[in-house]
Short mmCIF file of C-alpha atoms in Angstrom, two decimals:
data_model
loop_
_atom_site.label_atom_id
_atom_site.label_comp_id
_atom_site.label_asym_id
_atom_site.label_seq_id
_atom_site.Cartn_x
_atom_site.Cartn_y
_atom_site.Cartn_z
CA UNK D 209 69.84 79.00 109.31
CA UNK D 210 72.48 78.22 111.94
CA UNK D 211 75.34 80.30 112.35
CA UNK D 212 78.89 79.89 113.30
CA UNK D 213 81.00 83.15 112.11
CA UNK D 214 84.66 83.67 112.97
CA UNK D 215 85.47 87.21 112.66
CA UNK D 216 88.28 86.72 110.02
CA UNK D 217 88.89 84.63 107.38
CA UNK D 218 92.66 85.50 106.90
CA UNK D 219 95.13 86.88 109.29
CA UNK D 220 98.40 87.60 108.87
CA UNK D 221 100.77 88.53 111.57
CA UNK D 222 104.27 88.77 113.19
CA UNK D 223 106.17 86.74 115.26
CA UNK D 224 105.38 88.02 119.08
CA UNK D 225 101.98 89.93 118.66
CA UNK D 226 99.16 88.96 120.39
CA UNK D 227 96.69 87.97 118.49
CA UNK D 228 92.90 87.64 119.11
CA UNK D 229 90.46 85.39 116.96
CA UNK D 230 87.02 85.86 117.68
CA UNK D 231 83.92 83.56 116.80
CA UNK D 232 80.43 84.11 117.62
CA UNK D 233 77.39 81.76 117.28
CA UNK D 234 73.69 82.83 117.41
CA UNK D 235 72.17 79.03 118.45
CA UNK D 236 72.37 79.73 122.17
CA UNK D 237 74.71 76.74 122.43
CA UNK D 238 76.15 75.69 125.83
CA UNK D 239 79.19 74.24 124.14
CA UNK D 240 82.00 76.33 122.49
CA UNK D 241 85.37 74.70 120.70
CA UNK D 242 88.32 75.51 119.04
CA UNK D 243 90.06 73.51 116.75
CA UNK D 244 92.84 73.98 114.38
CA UNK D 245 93.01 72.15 111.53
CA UNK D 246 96.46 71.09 109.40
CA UNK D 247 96.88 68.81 106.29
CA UNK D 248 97.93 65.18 107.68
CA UNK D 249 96.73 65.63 111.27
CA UNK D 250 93.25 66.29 111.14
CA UNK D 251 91.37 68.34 113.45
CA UNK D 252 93.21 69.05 116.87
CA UNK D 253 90.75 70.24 120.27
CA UNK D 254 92.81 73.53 122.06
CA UNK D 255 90.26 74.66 124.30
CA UNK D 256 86.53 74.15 124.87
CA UNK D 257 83.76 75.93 127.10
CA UNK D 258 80.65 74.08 128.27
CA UNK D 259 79.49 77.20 129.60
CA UNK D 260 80.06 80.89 130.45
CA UNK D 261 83.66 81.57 131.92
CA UNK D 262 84.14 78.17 131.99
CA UNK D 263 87.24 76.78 130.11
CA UNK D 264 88.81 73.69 129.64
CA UNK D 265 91.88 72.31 127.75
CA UNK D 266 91.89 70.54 124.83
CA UNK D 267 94.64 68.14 123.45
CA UNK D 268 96.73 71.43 122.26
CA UNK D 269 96.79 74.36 124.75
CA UNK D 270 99.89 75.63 124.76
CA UNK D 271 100.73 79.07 123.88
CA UNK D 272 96.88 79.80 123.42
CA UNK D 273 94.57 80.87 126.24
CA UNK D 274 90.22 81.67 125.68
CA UNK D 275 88.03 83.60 126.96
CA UNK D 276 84.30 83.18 127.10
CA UNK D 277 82.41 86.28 129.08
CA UNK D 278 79.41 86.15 127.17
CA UNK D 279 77.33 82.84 126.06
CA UNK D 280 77.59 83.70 122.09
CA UNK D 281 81.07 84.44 122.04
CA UNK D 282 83.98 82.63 122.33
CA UNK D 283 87.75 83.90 121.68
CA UNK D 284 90.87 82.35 121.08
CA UNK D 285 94.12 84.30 122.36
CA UNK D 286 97.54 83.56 121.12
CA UNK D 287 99.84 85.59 123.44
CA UNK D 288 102.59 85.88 121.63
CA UNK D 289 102.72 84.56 117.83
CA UNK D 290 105.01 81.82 116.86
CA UNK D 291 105.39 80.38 113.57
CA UNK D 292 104.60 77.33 114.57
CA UNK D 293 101.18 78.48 115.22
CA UNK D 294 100.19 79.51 111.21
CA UNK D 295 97.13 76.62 110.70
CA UNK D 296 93.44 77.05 110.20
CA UNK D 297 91.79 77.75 113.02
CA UNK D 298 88.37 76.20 113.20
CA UNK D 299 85.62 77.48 115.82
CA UNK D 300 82.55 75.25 116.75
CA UNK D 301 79.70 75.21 119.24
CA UNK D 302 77.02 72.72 120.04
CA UNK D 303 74.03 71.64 122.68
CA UNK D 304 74.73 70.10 125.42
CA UNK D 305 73.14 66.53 124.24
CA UNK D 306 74.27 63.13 123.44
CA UNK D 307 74.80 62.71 119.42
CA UNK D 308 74.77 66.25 119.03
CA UNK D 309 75.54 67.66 115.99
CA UNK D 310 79.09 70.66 116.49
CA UNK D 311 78.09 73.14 113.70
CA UNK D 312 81.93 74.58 112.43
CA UNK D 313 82.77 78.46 111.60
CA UNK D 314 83.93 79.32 108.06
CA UNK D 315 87.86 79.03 109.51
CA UNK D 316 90.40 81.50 110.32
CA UNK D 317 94.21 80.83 108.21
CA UNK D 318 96.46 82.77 110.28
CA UNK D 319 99.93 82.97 108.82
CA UNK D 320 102.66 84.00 111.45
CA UNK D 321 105.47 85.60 109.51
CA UNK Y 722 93.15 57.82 125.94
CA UNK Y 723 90.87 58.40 123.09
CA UNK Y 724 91.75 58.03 119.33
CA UNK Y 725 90.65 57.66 116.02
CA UNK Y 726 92.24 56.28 113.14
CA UNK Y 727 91.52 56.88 109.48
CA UNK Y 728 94.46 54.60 107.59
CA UNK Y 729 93.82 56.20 104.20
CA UNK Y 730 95.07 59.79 103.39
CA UNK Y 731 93.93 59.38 100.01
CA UNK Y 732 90.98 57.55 98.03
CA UNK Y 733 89.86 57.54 94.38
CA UNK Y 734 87.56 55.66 92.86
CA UNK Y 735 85.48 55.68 90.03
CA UNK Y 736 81.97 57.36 89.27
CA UNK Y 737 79.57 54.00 90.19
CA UNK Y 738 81.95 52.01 92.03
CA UNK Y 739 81.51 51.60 95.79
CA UNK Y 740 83.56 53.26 98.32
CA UNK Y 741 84.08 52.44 101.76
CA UNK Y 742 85.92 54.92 104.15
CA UNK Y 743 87.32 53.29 106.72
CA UNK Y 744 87.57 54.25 110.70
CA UNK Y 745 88.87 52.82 113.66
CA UNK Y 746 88.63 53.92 117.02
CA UNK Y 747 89.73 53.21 121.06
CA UNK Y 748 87.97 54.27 123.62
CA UNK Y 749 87.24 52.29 126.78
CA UNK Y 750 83.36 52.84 127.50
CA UNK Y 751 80.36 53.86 124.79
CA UNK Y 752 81.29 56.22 121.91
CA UNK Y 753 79.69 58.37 120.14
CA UNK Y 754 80.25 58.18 116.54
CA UNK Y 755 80.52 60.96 113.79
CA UNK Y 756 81.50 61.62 110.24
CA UNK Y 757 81.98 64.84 109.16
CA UNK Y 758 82.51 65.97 105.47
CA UNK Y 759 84.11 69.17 104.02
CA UNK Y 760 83.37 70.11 99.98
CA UNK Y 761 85.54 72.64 98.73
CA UNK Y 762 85.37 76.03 99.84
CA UNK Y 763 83.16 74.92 102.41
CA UNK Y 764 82.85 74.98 105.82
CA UNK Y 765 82.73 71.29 107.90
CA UNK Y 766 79.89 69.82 108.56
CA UNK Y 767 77.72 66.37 110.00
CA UNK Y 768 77.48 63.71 107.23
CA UNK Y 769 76.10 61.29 109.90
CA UNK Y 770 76.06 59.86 113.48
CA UNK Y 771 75.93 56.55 115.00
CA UNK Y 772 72.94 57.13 117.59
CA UNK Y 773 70.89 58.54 114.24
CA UNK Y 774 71.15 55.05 112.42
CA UNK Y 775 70.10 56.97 109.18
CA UNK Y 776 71.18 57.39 105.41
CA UNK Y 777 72.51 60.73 104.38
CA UNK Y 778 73.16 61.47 100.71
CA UNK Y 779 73.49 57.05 100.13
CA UNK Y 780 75.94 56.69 103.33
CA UNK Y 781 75.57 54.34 105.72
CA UNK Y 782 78.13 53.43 108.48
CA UNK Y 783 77.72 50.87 111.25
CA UNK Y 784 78.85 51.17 114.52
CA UNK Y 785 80.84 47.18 114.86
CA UNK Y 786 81.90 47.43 118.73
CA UNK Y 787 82.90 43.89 118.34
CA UNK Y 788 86.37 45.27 115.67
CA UNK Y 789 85.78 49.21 116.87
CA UNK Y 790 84.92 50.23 113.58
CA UNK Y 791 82.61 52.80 112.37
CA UNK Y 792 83.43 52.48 108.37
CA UNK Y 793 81.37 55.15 105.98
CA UNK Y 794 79.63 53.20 102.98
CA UNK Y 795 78.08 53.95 99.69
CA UNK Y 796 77.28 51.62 97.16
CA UNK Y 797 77.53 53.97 93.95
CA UNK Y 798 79.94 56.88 94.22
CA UNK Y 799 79.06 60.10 92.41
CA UNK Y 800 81.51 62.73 91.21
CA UNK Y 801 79.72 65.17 93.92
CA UNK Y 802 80.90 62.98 96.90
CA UNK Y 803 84.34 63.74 96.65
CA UNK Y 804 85.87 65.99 99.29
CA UNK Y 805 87.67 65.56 102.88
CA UNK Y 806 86.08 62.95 105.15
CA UNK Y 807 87.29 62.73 108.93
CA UNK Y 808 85.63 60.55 111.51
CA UNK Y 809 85.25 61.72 115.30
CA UNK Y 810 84.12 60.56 118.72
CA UNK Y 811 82.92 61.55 121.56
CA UNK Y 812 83.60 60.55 124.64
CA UNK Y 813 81.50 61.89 126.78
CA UNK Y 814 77.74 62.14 127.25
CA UNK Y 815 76.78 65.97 126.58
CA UNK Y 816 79.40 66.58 124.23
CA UNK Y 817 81.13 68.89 126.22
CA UNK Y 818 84.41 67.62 125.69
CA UNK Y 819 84.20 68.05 122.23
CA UNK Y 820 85.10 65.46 119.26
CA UNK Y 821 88.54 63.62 118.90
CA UNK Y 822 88.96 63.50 114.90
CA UNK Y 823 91.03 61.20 112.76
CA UNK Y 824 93.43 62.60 110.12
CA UNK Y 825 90.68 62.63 107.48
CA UNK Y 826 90.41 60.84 104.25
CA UNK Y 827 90.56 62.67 100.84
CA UNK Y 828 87.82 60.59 98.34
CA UNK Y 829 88.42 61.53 94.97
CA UNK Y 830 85.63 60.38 92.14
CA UNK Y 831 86.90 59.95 88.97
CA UNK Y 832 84.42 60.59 86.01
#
């Protein structure tokens, strides 16, 4: 069975912290996303990796950085908390393939108080 | 730039009646094509793709390059269909770019 696990399914924090949201996926997939989800505007891309300590940016990269040192793991960094920021936060990897299927973590909801 | 559009928030219909999701899209070269579904309490996950031409669960969804459509069908809804429904693309060959989603379509069935 194919796994995608973030390392926390609820998070709540404070306004400036740094916060780290880890996700981890045991498929040896090349690709690594993360997305964060919010009622009325779907799914958004932040960041993606196609690859180890590679790193792209998505559609929504500010005030979040990655980092992806090993091929399994892939973490999300917000550097300093805003409120703005409280959403699901959705991690997903895949092959490198055409019509490949991007198999989705359980979600993180971070709430920035 | 890349899009997709999903004009309903919202769908109900009735246990037996069909349902048709809808989905538009614009992208200037060859697509890929996804819907993804997400039950309650659960994570998100492929319904179907484009390149797969198959039938998942009684859905079907055509790929019309002609109108850029890629609308989800099913002839006879069940109450175990409803959930969130958001259609994506990609791209780029390889995936590595990762999926542009539309807002996502809430189907309700109504017993």
């Amino acid at each position: 069975d194919v796994k995608v696990t973030q390392s926390s399914r609820y998070l709540v924090k404070r306004t400036g912290e740094k916060v780290f949201l880890e996700c981890v996926q045991d498929m040896d997939h090349e690709n690594m996303f993360w997305y964060r989800q919010d009622p009325g505007l779907g799914l958004r891309l932040i960041y993606f990796s196609y690859d180890v300590k590679m790193k792209e940016k998505g559609d929504i990269p500010e005030g979040y950085s990655v980092s992806r040192e090993k091929k399994e793991r892939f973490s999300l960094i917000l550097e300093s908390a805003s409120t703005n920021q409280t959403s699901m936060y959705l991690c997903a990897s895949s092959r490198f393939g055409v019509g490949t299927e991007a198999f989705f973590g359980q979600g993180t909801r971070l709430t920035v108080v | 730039a890349q899009r997709v559009t999903q004009p309903e928030k919202l769908l109900s219909v009735f246990k037996g009646a069909p349902v048709e999701l809808k989905c538009n899209y614009s992208y200037s070269g060859s697509p890929e094509l996804f819907w993804y579904v997400q039950y309650s309490r659960q994570r998100l996950q492929l319904l179907l793709r484009h390149i797969s031409r198959e039938s998942i669960k009684g859905f079907t969804a055509d790929l019309n390059k002609g109108e850029t459509s890629f609308h989800l069908k099913k002839p006879f809804a069940q109450e175990e269909d409803s959930a969130m429904y958001y259609c994506a693309l990609s791209g780029r060959g390889g995936g590595a770019d990762g999926l542009t989603f539309g807002k996502g379509t809430h189907l309700i069935i109504q017993p």
